[in-house]
Tab-separated table of C-alpha atoms in Angstrom:
chain	number	residue	atom	x	y	z
A	1	MET	CA	-2.551	-94.226	47.294
A	2	THR	CA	-0.303	-95.699	44.955
A	3	LYS	CA	2.694	-94.958	43.875
A	4	ARG	CA	1.905	-94.158	40.515
A	5	THR	CA	-0.209	-91.533	41.634
A	6	VAL	CA	2.630	-90.152	44.130
A	7	LEU	CA	4.220	-89.368	41.321
A	8	GLN	CA	1.628	-88.262	38.544
A	9	LEU	CA	0.956	-85.723	41.585
A	10	ASN	CA	4.362	-84.447	42.359
A	11	ALA	CA	4.800	-84.051	38.611
A	12	ASN	CA	1.835	-81.122	37.929
A	13	PRO	CA	3.720	-78.486	38.546
A	14	LEU	CA	0.317	-76.680	39.622
A	15	ASN	CA	0.228	-78.578	42.866
A	16	SER	CA	3.609	-77.445	44.358
A	17	VAL	CA	4.081	-73.532	45.288
A	18	GLY	CA	7.234	-73.579	43.067
A	19	GLY	CA	4.759	-74.900	39.905
A	20	ILE	CA	2.986	-71.846	40.666
A	21	GLN	CA	5.144	-68.552	40.605
A	22	ARG	CA	6.600	-70.368	37.481
A	23	VAL	CA	3.118	-70.262	35.870
A	24	VAL	CA	2.689	-66.373	37.341
A	25	CYS	CA	5.914	-65.493	36.321
A	26	ALA	CA	5.262	-66.736	32.475
A	27	TRP	CA	1.411	-65.130	32.074
A	28	LYS	CA	3.311	-61.931	33.664
A	29	ARG	CA	6.143	-62.099	31.473
A	30	LEU	CA	3.355	-62.765	28.060
A	31	PHE	CA	1.494	-59.439	30.000
A	32	ALA	CA	4.823	-57.084	29.444
A	33	SER	CA	5.235	-58.562	25.812
A	34	LYS	CA	2.079	-58.205	24.941
A	35	ILE	CA	2.935	-53.687	26.381
A	36	ILE	CA	5.084	-53.395	25.303
A	37	VAL	CA	4.125	-54.381	21.682
A	38	PHE	CA	1.112	-52.065	22.316
A	39	VAL	CA	3.096	-49.242	23.389
A	40	VAL	CA	5.477	-49.788	20.107
A	41	VAL	CA	3.313	-49.875	17.561
A	42	ALA	CA	1.013	-46.967	19.434
A	43	CYS	CA	4.441	-45.611	19.004
A	44	GLY	CA	4.539	-46.340	15.592
A	45	VAL	CA	0.954	-45.392	15.072
A	46	ILE	CA	1.690	-41.607	16.536
A	47	PHE	CA	4.989	-41.249	14.463
A	48	GLY	CA	3.504	-41.778	11.765
A	49	LEU	CA	0.776	-40.235	11.802
A	50	ILE	CA	2.756	-37.202	12.633
A	51	PHE	CA	5.105	-37.579	9.976
A	52	SER	CA	2.212	-37.701	7.444
A	53	ILE	CA	0.974	-34.990	8.924
A	54	GLN	CA	4.877	-32.738	7.880
A	55	ARG	CA	5.354	-34.475	4.811
A	56	ARG	CA	1.320	-33.538	4.050
A	57	GLU	CA	2.109	-29.250	5.603
A	58	ILE	CA	5.723	-29.307	3.354
A	59	ALA	CA	4.609	-30.471	0.282
A	60	ARG	CA	1.424	-27.897	1.006
A	61	ALA	CA	3.762	-25.256	1.775
A	62	HIS	CA	5.654	-26.152	-1.646
A	63	ARG	CA	2.523	-26.213	-3.437
A	64	LEU	CA	0.137	-22.438	-2.155
A	65	TYR	CA	3.992	-21.500	-2.706
A	66	ALA	CA	4.101	-22.138	-6.007
A	67	GLN	CA	0.612	-21.837	-6.753
A	68	ALA	CA	1.024	-18.327	-5.766
A	69	ARG	CA	4.421	-17.398	-7.758
A	70	ALA	CA	2.773	-18.212	-10.400
A	71	GLU	CA	0.074	-16.194	-9.621
A	72	ILE	CA	2.123	-12.785	-9.577
A	73	GLN	CA	4.032	-13.273	-12.769
A	74	ARG	CA	0.663	-13.402	-14.439
A	75	ASP	CA	-0.469	-10.416	-13.387
A	76	GLY	CA	2.664	-8.954	-14.221
A	77	LEU	CA	3.855	-8.165	-10.987
A	78	PRO	CA	7.419	-7.993	-9.679
A	79	LEU	CA	9.341	-11.068	-7.521
A	80	THR	CA	13.024	-9.650	-8.444
A	81	VAL	CA	14.325	-6.480	-7.840
A	82	ASP	CA	15.547	-6.676	-11.688
A	83	SER	CA	11.886	-6.876	-12.863
A	84	LEU	CA	10.278	-3.623	-10.426
A	85	VAL	CA	11.339	-1.353	-12.144
A	86	PRO	CA	11.517	-3.403	-15.870
A	87	PHE	CA	12.368	0.174	-18.176
A	88	LYS	CA	15.691	1.280	-17.116
A	89	VAL	CA	15.710	4.730	-17.625
A	90	PRO	CA	18.700	6.948	-19.827
A	91	GLU	CA	20.325	9.710	-17.700
A	92	SER	CA	20.274	11.689	-20.345
A	93	GLN	CA	16.004	11.764	-20.427
A	94	ASN	CA	16.675	11.980	-16.445
A	95	ALA	CA	14.862	14.458	-14.803
A	96	ALA	CA	16.554	13.683	-11.185
A	97	ARG	CA	19.548	15.446	-11.637
A	98	PHE	CA	17.952	18.092	-12.017
A	99	TYR	CA	15.959	17.655	-8.474
A	100	LEU	CA	19.634	16.282	-6.200
A	101	ARG	CA	20.939	19.466	-7.647
A	102	VAL	CA	17.745	22.034	-5.853
A	103	PHE	CA	17.801	19.142	-2.516
A	104	ALA	CA	21.342	19.825	-1.911
A	105	ASP	CA	20.682	23.625	-2.829
A	106	TYR	CA	18.200	23.090	0.095
A	107	ARG	CA	21.022	20.824	2.935
A	108	ALA	CA	23.081	24.319	1.810
A	109	ASN	CA	21.216	26.918	2.929
A	110	PRO	CA	18.785	25.361	6.746
A	111	ASN	CA	17.925	28.620	7.432
A	112	TRP	CA	15.764	28.441	4.364
A	113	GLY	CA	13.396	26.462	6.505
A	114	GLY	CA	12.683	29.597	8.815
A	115	LEU	CA	12.566	31.218	5.321
A	116	GLU	CA	9.598	29.167	4.687
A	117	ALA	CA	8.145	29.059	7.144
A	118	ALA	CA	7.815	33.221	8.163
A	119	ALA	CA	6.715	32.915	3.797
A	120	LEU	CA	3.629	30.640	4.099
A	121	ASP	CA	2.330	33.501	6.645
A	122	PHE	CA	1.830	35.168	4.224
A	123	PRO	CA	-1.491	33.472	2.435
A	124	ASN	CA	-2.678	33.240	5.790
A	125	LYS	CA	-2.036	37.059	6.113
A	126	PRO	CA	-2.342	38.635	3.591
A	127	HIS	CA	-2.488	42.298	5.478
A	128	SER	CA	0.754	41.286	6.978
A	129	ALA	CA	4.219	43.531	5.367
A	130	LEU	CA	6.160	40.903	7.454
A	131	ALA	CA	4.739	37.782	6.240
A	132	HIS	CA	4.799	39.779	2.522
A	133	GLN	CA	8.553	40.631	3.189
A	134	ALA	CA	9.457	36.481	4.218
A	135	ALA	CA	7.653	35.698	1.279
A	136	LEU	CA	9.665	38.085	-1.488
A	137	ASP	CA	12.596	36.648	0.276
A	138	TYR	CA	12.540	33.395	0.172
A	139	MET	CA	11.120	33.630	-4.025
A	140	ARG	CA	13.742	35.974	-4.267
A	141	ALA	CA	16.561	32.918	-2.817
A	142	THR	CA	15.574	30.226	-4.057
A	143	GLU	CA	14.833	31.817	-8.471
A	144	PRO	CA	18.240	29.562	-9.279
A	145	GLU	CA	15.870	26.713	-7.847
A	146	VAL	CA	12.650	27.318	-9.149
A	147	LYS	CA	14.211	27.471	-13.056
A	148	LEU	CA	15.696	23.846	-12.159
A	149	ILE	CA	12.211	22.398	-11.276
A	150	GLU	CA	10.905	23.819	-14.862
A	151	LYS	CA	13.985	22.390	-16.797
A	152	ALA	CA	13.567	18.965	-14.506
A	153	VAL	CA	9.525	18.840	-15.556
A	154	THR	CA	10.474	19.159	-20.152
A	155	PHE	CA	12.661	15.316	-18.815
A	156	PRO	CA	10.470	12.106	-19.887
A	157	TYR	CA	11.720	10.494	-16.709
A	158	CYS	CA	12.778	10.547	-12.936
A	159	ASP	CA	14.531	7.799	-11.431
A	160	PHE	CA	16.404	8.575	-7.745
A	161	HIS	CA	17.641	4.991	-9.028
A	162	TYR	CA	15.973	3.553	-5.010
A	163	GLU	CA	17.434	0.872	-2.962
A	164	TRP	CA	14.828	-1.145	-3.063
A	165	LYS	CA	14.923	-3.707	-0.090
A	166	TRP	CA	12.615	-4.770	1.986
A	167	VAL	CA	12.768	-2.155	4.782
A	168	VAL	CA	10.264	0.197	2.890
A	169	ALA	CA	11.206	3.524	2.290
A	170	ALA	CA	14.318	3.451	3.776
A	171	SER	CA	16.133	4.817	1.874
A	172	LYS	CA	13.839	7.797	-0.082
A	173	PRO	CA	14.237	10.904	1.889
A	174	PHE	CA	13.331	12.851	-0.626
A	175	TYR	CA	9.463	12.629	-0.492
A	176	ALA	CA	9.741	15.423	1.855
A	177	ARG	CA	11.384	17.551	0.012
A	178	PHE	CA	9.108	17.187	-2.807
A	179	ARG	CA	5.989	18.148	-0.863
A	180	GLN	CA	8.202	21.381	0.031
A	181	LEU	CA	9.307	21.889	-3.413
A	182	ALA	CA	4.505	22.317	-3.662
A	183	ARG	CA	4.645	25.041	-1.192
A	184	LEU	CA	7.153	27.297	-3.290
A	185	LEU	CA	5.542	27.077	-6.318
A	186	TYR	CA	2.613	27.386	-4.527
A	187	LEU	CA	3.910	30.548	-2.919
A	188	ASP	CA	5.515	32.524	-5.805
A	189	ALA	CA	1.365	31.286	-7.600
A	190	TYR	CA	0.326	33.139	-4.629
A	191	LEU	CA	2.307	36.043	-5.036
A	192	LEU	CA	1.971	36.421	-8.720
A	193	ASP	CA	-2.060	36.168	-8.379
A	194	ASN	CA	-1.607	38.801	-5.944
A	195	GLU	CA	0.624	40.957	-7.891
A	196	GLY	CA	-2.240	41.197	-11.189
A	197	GLN	CA	-0.482	37.841	-13.188
A	198	PRO	CA	-3.153	35.058	-13.051
A	199	ILE	CA	-1.892	33.444	-15.989
A	200	GLN	CA	1.571	33.507	-14.725
A	201	ALA	CA	0.084	31.790	-11.518
A	202	LEU	CA	-1.848	29.043	-12.803
A	203	ASP	CA	2.184	28.622	-15.071
A	204	ARG	CA	3.160	27.840	-11.797
A	205	LEU	CA	-0.116	25.795	-10.589
A	206	GLU	CA	0.798	23.367	-14.084
A	207	LEU	CA	4.930	22.741	-13.044
A	208	ALA	CA	3.711	21.268	-9.589
A	209	ALA	CA	1.186	19.046	-11.117
A	210	LYS	CA	3.982	18.123	-13.326
A	211	MET	CA	6.635	17.731	-10.880
A	212	ALA	CA	4.571	15.739	-9.645
A	213	LYS	CA	3.613	13.139	-12.461
A	214	GLN	CA	7.722	12.510	-12.121
A	215	VAL	CA	7.379	11.813	-8.067
A	216	VAL	CA	5.478	8.788	-9.216
A	217	ALA	CA	6.482	8.206	-12.192
A	218	GLU	CA	9.353	5.542	-11.736
A	219	ASP	CA	8.453	5.062	-8.093
A	220	PRO	CA	5.818	2.129	-7.907
A	221	SER	CA	4.786	1.950	-4.351
A	222	GLU	CA	2.645	3.997	-2.336
A	223	ASN	CA	3.936	5.965	-0.247
A	224	ALA	CA	5.393	8.718	-4.016
A	225	LEU	CA	1.223	7.748	-5.192
A	226	LEU	CA	0.049	9.442	-1.873
A	227	VAL	CA	2.697	11.897	-1.574
A	228	SER	CA	0.937	13.026	-4.983
A	229	CYS	CA	-1.634	12.730	-4.074
A	230	ALA	CA	-0.131	15.460	-1.863
A	231	ILE	CA	0.923	17.736	-3.778
A	232	TYR	CA	-2.038	17.664	-6.107
A	233	GLY	CA	-4.539	19.045	-2.516
A	234	ILE	CA	-1.758	21.648	-2.408
A	235	ILE	CA	-2.323	22.740	-6.218
A	236	HIS	CA	-6.390	22.406	-5.591
A	237	LYS	CA	-6.445	24.645	-3.336
A	238	GLU	CA	-3.621	27.475	-5.086
A	239	TRP	CA	-6.221	26.720	-8.140
A	240	LEU	CA	-9.712	28.190	-6.697
A	241	ARG	CA	-8.450	30.721	-4.658
A	242	ILE	CA	-7.357	32.118	-8.655
A	243	VAL	CA	-10.346	31.002	-10.064
A	244	GLN	CA	-12.435	32.568	-7.388
A	245	HIS	CA	-11.082	36.029	-7.893
A	246	HIS	CA	-11.111	35.507	-11.422
A	247	PRO	CA	-14.637	34.007	-11.980
A	248	ASN	CA	-15.465	36.474	-15.201
A	249	ASP	CA	-12.508	36.299	-16.989
A	250	PRO	CA	-12.184	33.832	-19.950
A	251	VAL	CA	-8.865	33.356	-20.646
A	252	VAL	CA	-7.661	33.042	-16.663
A	253	LEU	CA	-11.092	30.501	-16.858
A	254	GLN	CA	-9.847	28.850	-19.889
A	255	HIS	CA	-6.652	28.491	-18.395
A	256	ALA	CA	-7.302	26.908	-15.917
A	257	LEU	CA	-9.180	24.211	-17.567
A	258	GLU	CA	-6.429	23.979	-19.604
A	259	VAL	CA	-4.056	23.398	-16.257
A	260	ASN	CA	-7.221	21.462	-14.516
A	261	HIS	CA	-5.934	18.464	-17.357
A	262	VAL	CA	-2.474	18.919	-16.902
A	263	ILE	CA	-3.325	16.920	-13.618
A	264	PRO	CA	-4.254	13.094	-14.216
A	265	ARG	CA	-8.219	12.219	-13.022
A	266	THR	CA	-6.970	8.728	-11.901
A	267	PHE	CA	-3.821	6.567	-10.765
A	268	ASP	CA	-2.496	3.184	-11.669
A	269	LEU	CA	-2.874	1.950	-8.358
A	270	CYS	CA	-1.098	-1.201	-10.302
A	271	TRP	CA	1.415	1.108	-11.333
A	272	SER	CA	1.490	1.608	-7.233
A	273	ILE	CA	0.876	-2.154	-5.961
A	274	ARG	CA	4.884	-3.337	-6.871
A	275	GLU	CA	7.123	-2.409	-4.252
A	276	GLU	CA	4.964	-4.051	-2.025
A	277	VAL	CA	4.992	-7.181	-3.703
A	278	TYR	CA	8.267	-7.137	-4.875
A	279	THR	CA	8.957	-6.142	-0.814
A	280	ALA	CA	6.636	-9.338	0.725
A	281	VAL	CA	9.767	-10.877	-1.935
A	282	ALA	CA	12.909	-9.558	-0.314
A	283	LEU	CA	11.341	-9.758	3.388
A	284	GLY	CA	10.516	-13.870	3.077
A	285	ASN	CA	13.678	-14.099	1.367
A	286	GLU	CA	15.288	-12.334	4.543
A	287	LEU	CA	13.769	-14.183	7.038
A	288	ARG	CA	14.454	-17.723	5.546
A	289	ARG	CA	17.914	-16.270	5.938
A	290	HIS	CA	17.052	-15.798	9.449
A	291	PRO	CA	14.181	-17.296	10.448
A	292	LYS	CA	14.713	-16.630	14.659
A	293	GLU	CA	13.631	-13.098	13.156
A	294	ALA	CA	10.350	-13.044	12.080
A	295	VAL	CA	9.024	-14.008	15.461
A	296	GLU	CA	11.153	-11.377	16.721
A	297	LEU	CA	8.653	-8.912	13.422
A	298	MET	CA	5.833	-10.084	15.248
A	299	GLN	CA	5.980	-9.231	18.128
A	300	GLN	CA	7.707	-5.994	16.933
A	301	GLU	CA	3.736	-5.391	14.946
A	302	GLY	CA	1.797	-6.201	17.414
A	303	ILE	CA	0.844	-9.256	15.391
A	304	ALA	CA	2.140	-11.840	18.318
A	305	LYS	CA	3.027	-12.193	21.547
A	306	SER	CA	6.142	-13.581	22.803
A	307	PRO	CA	5.959	-16.732	22.061
A	308	ALA	CA	6.335	-20.220	25.041
A	309	LYS	CA	7.574	-23.611	24.346
A	310	ILE	CA	4.635	-25.385	23.181
A	311	PRO	CA	5.272	-28.534	23.406
A	312	TRP	CA	5.251	-31.165	21.237
A	313	TRP	CA	1.713	-32.664	21.515
A	314	LYS	CA	-0.701	-29.967	21.673
A	315	GLN	CA	1.174	-28.378	18.158
A	316	LEU	CA	0.473	-31.878	16.975
A	317	TRP	CA	-3.392	-31.290	18.442
A	318	GLU	CA	-2.972	-28.179	16.860
A	319	ARG	CA	-2.462	-29.300	12.868
A	320	LEU	CA	-5.196	-31.675	12.742
A	321	ILE	CA	-7.935	-29.193	14.109
A	322	GLY	CA	-6.253	-27.223	11.386
A	323	ARG	CA	-5.277	-23.639	12.621
A	324	GLY	CA	-1.440	-23.993	11.197
A	325	ALA	CA	1.842	-25.211	12.690
A	326	PRO	CA	1.396	-22.275	16.006
A	327	ILE	CA	3.912	-19.749	16.472
A	328	THR	CA	7.077	-20.422	18.197
A	329	GLU	CA	10.069	-19.564	18.836
A	330	GLU	CA	11.075	-20.115	15.767
A	331	MET	CA	9.467	-20.528	11.920
A	332	THR	CA	10.684	-23.196	9.500
A	333	PRO	CA	11.281	-22.634	6.229
A	334	GLU	CA	7.758	-24.376	4.860
A	335	GLN	CA	6.373	-22.003	7.069
A	336	LEU	CA	7.874	-18.133	5.651
A	337	ASP	CA	6.704	-20.504	2.974
A	338	VAL	CA	2.969	-20.023	3.604
A	339	ALA	CA	3.807	-16.548	4.254
A	340	GLU	CA	4.691	-15.351	1.497
A	341	ALA	CA	2.067	-17.677	-0.083
A	342	ARG	CA	-0.819	-15.978	1.866
A	343	ALA	CA	1.018	-12.522	0.816
A	344	LEU	CA	1.407	-12.714	-2.549
A	345	ASP	CA	-2.819	-14.673	-2.995
A	346	TYR	CA	-2.638	-11.041	-1.247
A	347	PHE	CA	-1.893	-8.728	-3.831
A	348	HIS	CA	-3.953	-11.634	-6.260
A	349	LYS	CA	-6.287	-11.105	-5.989
A	350	VAL	CA	-5.866	-6.852	-5.100
A	351	PHE	CA	-4.462	-6.330	-8.690
A	352	GLY	CA	-7.318	-8.725	-9.752
A	353	ILE	CA	-9.632	-6.339	-8.570
A	354	LEU	CA	-8.206	-2.984	-9.483
A	355	LYS	CA	-8.283	-4.649	-13.306
A	356	ARG	CA	-12.448	-5.552	-12.981
A	357	SER	CA	-13.127	-1.204	-12.150
A	358	PRO	CA	-9.882	0.747	-12.755
A	359	GLN	CA	-12.639	3.971	-13.422
A	360	ASP	CA	-14.661	2.541	-10.721
A	361	MET	CA	-13.303	3.972	-7.942
A	362	LEU	CA	-16.350	3.866	-5.420
A	363	GLN	CA	-16.370	0.181	-6.537
A	364	THR	CA	-13.127	-1.064	-6.285
A	365	LYS	CA	-12.459	0.275	-2.822
A	366	ARG	CA	-15.736	-1.889	-1.120
A	367	ALA	CA	-14.221	-4.170	-2.954
A	368	LEU	CA	-10.837	-3.464	-1.340
A	369	GLN	CA	-12.405	-3.113	1.569
A	370	GLN	CA	-14.318	-6.567	1.622
A	371	LEU	CA	-10.993	-8.402	0.989
A	372	ASP	CA	-9.392	-6.793	4.009
A	373	ASN	CA	-11.646	-7.633	6.522
A	374	GLU	CA	-11.576	-11.698	5.066
A	375	THR	CA	-8.030	-11.331	5.641
A	376	ASP	CA	-7.404	-9.808	8.543
A	377	ALA	CA	-10.116	-12.642	10.270
A	378	ARG	CA	-7.713	-15.106	8.760
A	379	ALA	CA	-4.857	-13.286	10.686
A	380	LYS	CA	-6.147	-13.502	13.760
A	381	ALA	CA	-7.004	-16.821	13.009
A	382	ALA	CA	-3.307	-17.694	12.365
A	383	PRO	CA	-0.760	-15.176	12.568
A	384	SER	CA	2.253	-17.084	11.043
A	385	GLN	CA	0.634	-17.290	7.747
A	386	TYR	CA	0.242	-13.414	7.477
A	387	LEU	CA	2.602	-12.369	9.240
A	388	ILE	CA	4.448	-10.916	5.327
A	389	GLN	CA	0.981	-9.751	4.431
A	390	GLN	CA	0.239	-7.814	7.837
A	391	ILE	CA	3.741	-6.210	7.908
A	392	VAL	CA	4.379	-5.350	4.725
A	393	THR	CA	0.915	-3.927	4.394
A	394	LEU	CA	2.118	-0.519	5.060
A	395	SER	CA	-1.255	1.425	4.728
A	396	THR	CA	-4.778	-0.428	3.920
A	397	PHE	CA	-5.928	-0.197	0.029
A	398	THR	CA	-9.304	1.388	1.583
A	399	TYR	CA	-7.409	3.898	2.849
A	400	ILE	CA	-5.335	5.359	0.149
A	401	THR	CA	-8.621	3.941	-2.479
A	402	ASP	CA	-10.103	7.393	0.295
A	403	HIS	CA	-7.299	9.434	-1.231
A	404	LEU	CA	-7.546	8.299	-4.643
A	405	PHE	CA	-11.788	9.110	-4.329
A	406	THR	CA	-11.308	12.818	-3.096
A	407	HIS	CA	-8.407	13.575	-5.584
A	408	GLU	CA	-10.851	12.407	-8.242
A	409	ILE	CA	-14.544	14.292	-6.143
A	410	ARG	CA	-11.512	17.368	-6.430
A	411	TRP	CA	-11.138	16.979	-10.119
A	412	TRP	CA	-14.226	17.083	-11.304
A	413	ALA	CA	-15.277	19.991	-8.794
A	414	ARG	CA	-12.999	22.222	-10.732
A	415	GLU	CA	-13.062	20.995	-13.667
A	416	SER	CA	-17.310	21.515	-12.832
A	417	LEU	CA	-16.417	24.728	-11.008
A	418	ALA	CA	-14.208	26.484	-14.578
A	419	GLN	CA	-16.866	25.490	-17.037
A	420	LYS	CA	-19.841	26.502	-15.483
A	421	TRP	CA	-18.041	29.739	-15.459
A	422	LEU	CA	-16.651	30.024	-18.957
A	423	TYR	CA	-20.557	28.528	-20.060
A	424	ARG	CA	-21.299	31.893	-17.789
A	425	CYS	CA	-18.989	34.303	-19.141
A	426	LYS	CA	-19.789	32.861	-22.805
A	427	TYR	CA	-23.996	32.753	-22.519
A	428	GLY	CA	-24.166	35.553	-19.906
A	429	VAL	CA	-25.891	32.853	-17.940
A	430	THR	CA	-25.870	31.232	-15.135
A	431	PRO	CA	-26.205	26.613	-16.639
A	432	SER	CA	-28.552	24.789	-14.719
A	433	ASP	CA	-26.936	21.629	-13.103
A	434	THR	CA	-27.958	19.443	-15.963
A	435	LYS	CA	-26.973	21.573	-18.790
A	436	LEU	CA	-23.429	21.498	-17.191
A	437	LEU	CA	-23.761	17.411	-16.422
A	438	SER	CA	-23.909	17.788	-20.471
A	439	LEU	CA	-21.181	19.881	-20.538
A	440	LEU	CA	-18.634	17.094	-17.973
A	441	LYS	CA	-18.474	14.049	-20.422
A	442	GLY	CA	-17.374	10.917	-18.113
A	443	MET	CA	-18.310	11.895	-14.631
A	444	PRO	CA	-18.265	8.925	-12.697
A	445	PRO	CA	-21.796	8.547	-10.499
A	446	GLU	CA	-20.342	8.510	-7.154
A	447	VAL	CA	-18.774	12.025	-8.071
A	448	ARG	CA	-21.984	13.452	-8.965
A	449	ASP	CA	-23.657	11.907	-6.547
A	450	ALA	CA	-21.038	13.404	-4.669
A	451	LEU	CA	-21.285	17.411	-6.534
A	452	PHE	CA	-24.799	17.188	-6.733
A	453	PRO	CA	-27.024	15.741	-4.406
A	454	ALA	CA	-29.939	17.608	-4.971
A	455	PRO	CA	-32.145	16.646	-7.519
A	456	THR	CA	-30.779	18.384	-11.356
A	457	HIS	CA	-32.276	20.993	-12.237
A	458	LEU	CA	-35.133	20.079	-15.073
A	459	ASP	CA	-35.947	23.288	-16.716
A	460	ALA	CA	-32.479	25.348	-18.354
A	461	ARG	CA	-33.563	28.500	-16.974
A	462	PRO	CA	-31.154	31.081	-17.096
A	463	LYS	CA	-29.986	32.791	-14.145
A	464	ALA	CA	-29.184	36.115	-13.635
A	465	ILE	CA	-25.486	36.578	-12.565
A	466	SER	CA	-24.592	38.214	-9.372
A	467	LYS	CA	-22.464	40.146	-8.653
A	468	THR	CA	-20.782	36.686	-6.250
A	469	PRO	CA	-19.557	33.981	-7.442
């Protein structure tokens, strides 16, 4: 072997242990650099994906929020406290001051509560001298208050200037008082009819009906609507009793018909949802100032369990599969925007249903039931998105329409009874169902089916007047 060959072999790094080690180290450095580059690129892609999803969610939240508010504005529903009750009632035409005096008198005389309880036994125990005396004592004690109610109903408006806050119904102590006044007038009507004064008794019921109108006139809330319905229910019971006591007196029957026409047949639910719409906006603003309270509210309402520490990868996965952001320890402003938007969109749909068939309560009820079922299903899948809607909606609209449908059936039942007995007084015969229905103009089909479930009589042959109507 020549010297040159030996030198060439020594010069080749692979022909020595040190050279092999240097090559291995070089490959390791190259492989490590590629891993680093891969990790950096992968992290960049992941963070870019997260950023892109986050930006898309923020843009979507802003879009939903702006769209929902625009729809509510087009509906004429309130987004601010100033637009909640748009008409400012002049104090000179406000009946509330008279009711406040009545409520103050009740507070100043706590013994009236016990007196009322004993007096209300009289309609159930008409032969009880003790209950009769209690009723007379109660009416004598509250005679000045009845005079104030008579004066109050002559005014066109009744605004108590409630402090409208997102804590629904927290500042409205007068609802129970109004029901108490309705029971007072009911008892007065009972006593008057018992004393042979049915016209004056019906006048008391008319007074209660005018008061019930004032409860809801400047109060755009569902609670006021339900209180008003409850008062009409109290009136209904005594109206039927008076009419049944005087079935052959056309003067009493005609006056009873007039009193029934003072009672509204239907209600404007579009007016009564205004408070809930504003409450959704006010609650959204409150939660933006205190975002941690949103999760606490969900726990209190049973909408969500206690949130756990959710790892970032799970949040990312939830977003990728379209479930929306899970419930964390604190809701972001964008999440609250979506929650408010969902609530406003719900009320926009409710408003549309109410406007579509305002006179057909049964059809309205079915459409609202379908909307509530769909909303509840979505709320279970994404509770944080429907947080505000679930809290603000105190009663389902199907529950409210049940009350309104019952109220409408009662109205037509009273109208039917008075018309039937007036016809009998005039012609000496009881009208057939067909004839009676011809006198009841505008009765909805669902009410007719409820009041006349059997096939109507096609013949109009007269029926003899029985002693018992």
